[in-house]
Amino acid sequence: MNESYWISSSKHNNFKNLKMNIETNTVVVGGGIVGLTCAYLLAKGGVEVTLVDADKIGHGGSGRNTGKITSQHEIIYSKIDKKYGIENAKLYYEANDKALDLIEEIIINNNINCNFERTSSYIFTENENYLEDLKDEYEVCEKIGIDCDYHENLDLPLDIKGAISFKNQAQFNPKKYLDSLVKICAKSGVKVYENTPIVDFEKGKICKLTTKDNKKIQATNVVIASHVPWYDGLNFYFAKQKSDRSYLLGAVLDKDILPGMFLGVEESGVTFRVHDDEGSKLLIIGGGDHKVGQCKNEGEIYEKLKKYATQKFGVTNFKYQWSAQDYMSFDNVPYIGHINKNIENIYVATGFSKWGMSNGTASAMLISDLLIKNNSKYKELFNPSRKGSYLSGDFIKENINVGINYISGKLKIGSDEFPINKGEGKKVNIEGRRYGAYRHYNDKLYIVDISCTHLGCELNFNSAEKTWDCPCHASRFDYEGNILEGPAIKPLNKYGKEKNHIDIKLV
Ligand SMILES: Cc1cc2nc3c(=O)[nH]c(=O)nc-3n(C[C@H](O)[C@H](O)[C@H](O)COP(=O)(O)OP(=O)(O)OC[C@H]3O[C@@H](n4cnc5c(N)ncnc54)[C@H](O)[C@@H]3O)c2cc1C
């Protein structure tokens, strides 16, 4: 399996799974940047916190990204200005800038060694058609008062037509940061449990959560920090954001390039930065975005990306390759706050549009303020119940796409033949019912029911990761049916067992 450089190169702390029923003031579900920063801030504010993660700490999106911490989020300020006005664009910048400062403060105060370094961040275009958008963005950034510059060219082996830089941004090793943050949380009294997936939930004044091992957690407050919420609170997160899967490589670089972090603003633009891998330079470069579960040949994307990296930067030694996904709202602003305006004690943070290091830290600041002080100046901008997030053409387009994928999935019956080649997966028809069959490298055949346990879409095989991915709402399962990413919280049933169930009460 492809693994991220950050996870491959970090030492992991092990925390036990939850083995008894517990009562706690606040349960944080998810040990990524949102969950850990939230637990850290809440514990600092005197709140009793328990944090559970389905897997290992930092093994979700937070351990699989590019490690940029910046308030430069592609072209965004001109879009927020257009939709919500300049004051809100300013607030968005301020929240993310403060998040960057908080990360730095935590690192300095706790002496964390995670390769944190301040550097400039750049967005650029190689295509003249994007110049107008770039210039509009620069104008709004200047109006906000961001320390930024416009460049006609950059000293990079690319045909740059225009670029904007933000000064004094940062990059780090996100997994090393989280590994230290969890230790700090545990020291300050947060109870941490790994390998403890939440599989059932009942809301109430006291919420009741059930783990996979059937242990019960009773909590006054619940923070859903699971990247995408598995309980929807009737706020339709699955319909209010779309998913994007992208690919990253870590390649040995034997020359210097312009210091900084770079992102092309074109559709599926390339992202890159250099990381100091114990004295040698590693070029982290990515791209190849597509909707989760809607790619015919994921393996080809890695090959295209490698070819591009070799052509532009002369790299040939690719030591790491991995992929990851994130969720985008339709108004470019994440959903952070009460899961629903009528539910006071359940909080959510999602829809970071691939900027969860700063947006995720800002989420933790906002949620901990709501929970402790009952207010935050950023509450309205990020309000998950705001109407602007779904009153858009993109919302309609996206949900038509979901409908088409739902129906077309049901129309495909599946092959009468099982996969022959090792590593091959395909949909098969067994006695008139559709299953997903995968032939492992050990020649064993794994067969699972591939109707997604979230809302019933038919899953597609991901040939690069050997997983079953949902083309509708982005849940992912391994070939044995175990959950890799939500919103689903029930695994797939194996062939011979009953059909998969959809737990509609969670939606
Ligand atoms: C290719 C790519 C590059 C990116 N690069 C950057 C970047 O350079 N800078 C940046 O700011 N952002 C970047 N991002 C985005 C960023 O990685 C994410 O937005 C961020 O990591 C999300 O953090 P999180 O804490 O919400 O989720 P996660 O880190 O995914 O944490 C969620 C945790 O919840 C757990 N969980 C899920 N369901 C359950 C359950 N039922 N019970 C218990 N636990 C559960 C999971 O196991 C997981 O550990 C990138 C994204 C992609 C796809």
Short mmCIF file of C-alpha atoms in Angstrom, two decimals, residues 69 93-105 177 357-363 365:
data_model
loop_
_atom_site.label_atom_id
_atom_site.label_comp_id
_atom_site.label_asym_id
_atom_site.label_seq_id
_atom_site.Cartn_x
_atom_site.Cartn_y
_atom_site.Cartn_z
CA ILE A 69 0.62 26.12 6.80
CA TYR A 93 -7.65 35.74 6.56
CA GLU A 94 -7.41 36.70 10.22
CA ALA A 95 -8.70 33.31 11.45
CA ASN A 96 -6.14 31.45 9.33
CA ASP A 97 -3.30 33.82 10.17
CA LYS A 98 -4.02 33.38 13.89
CA ALA A 99 -4.06 29.61 13.36
CA LEU A 100 -0.55 29.77 11.87
CA ASP A 101 0.62 31.79 14.88
CA LEU A 102 -0.98 29.29 17.28
CA ILE A 103 0.82 26.37 15.61
CA GLU A 104 4.12 28.25 15.91
CA GLU A 105 3.40 29.15 19.55
CA TYR A 177 3.71 17.90 15.04
CA MET A 357 -3.61 22.69 8.64
CA SER A 358 -4.58 26.35 9.10
CA ASN A 359 -8.37 25.96 8.69
CA GLY A 360 -8.33 22.91 11.02
CA THR A 361 -6.40 24.82 13.68
CA ALA A 362 -8.77 27.77 13.23
CA SER A 363 -11.66 25.29 13.70
CA MET A 365 -9.92 27.79 18.15
#
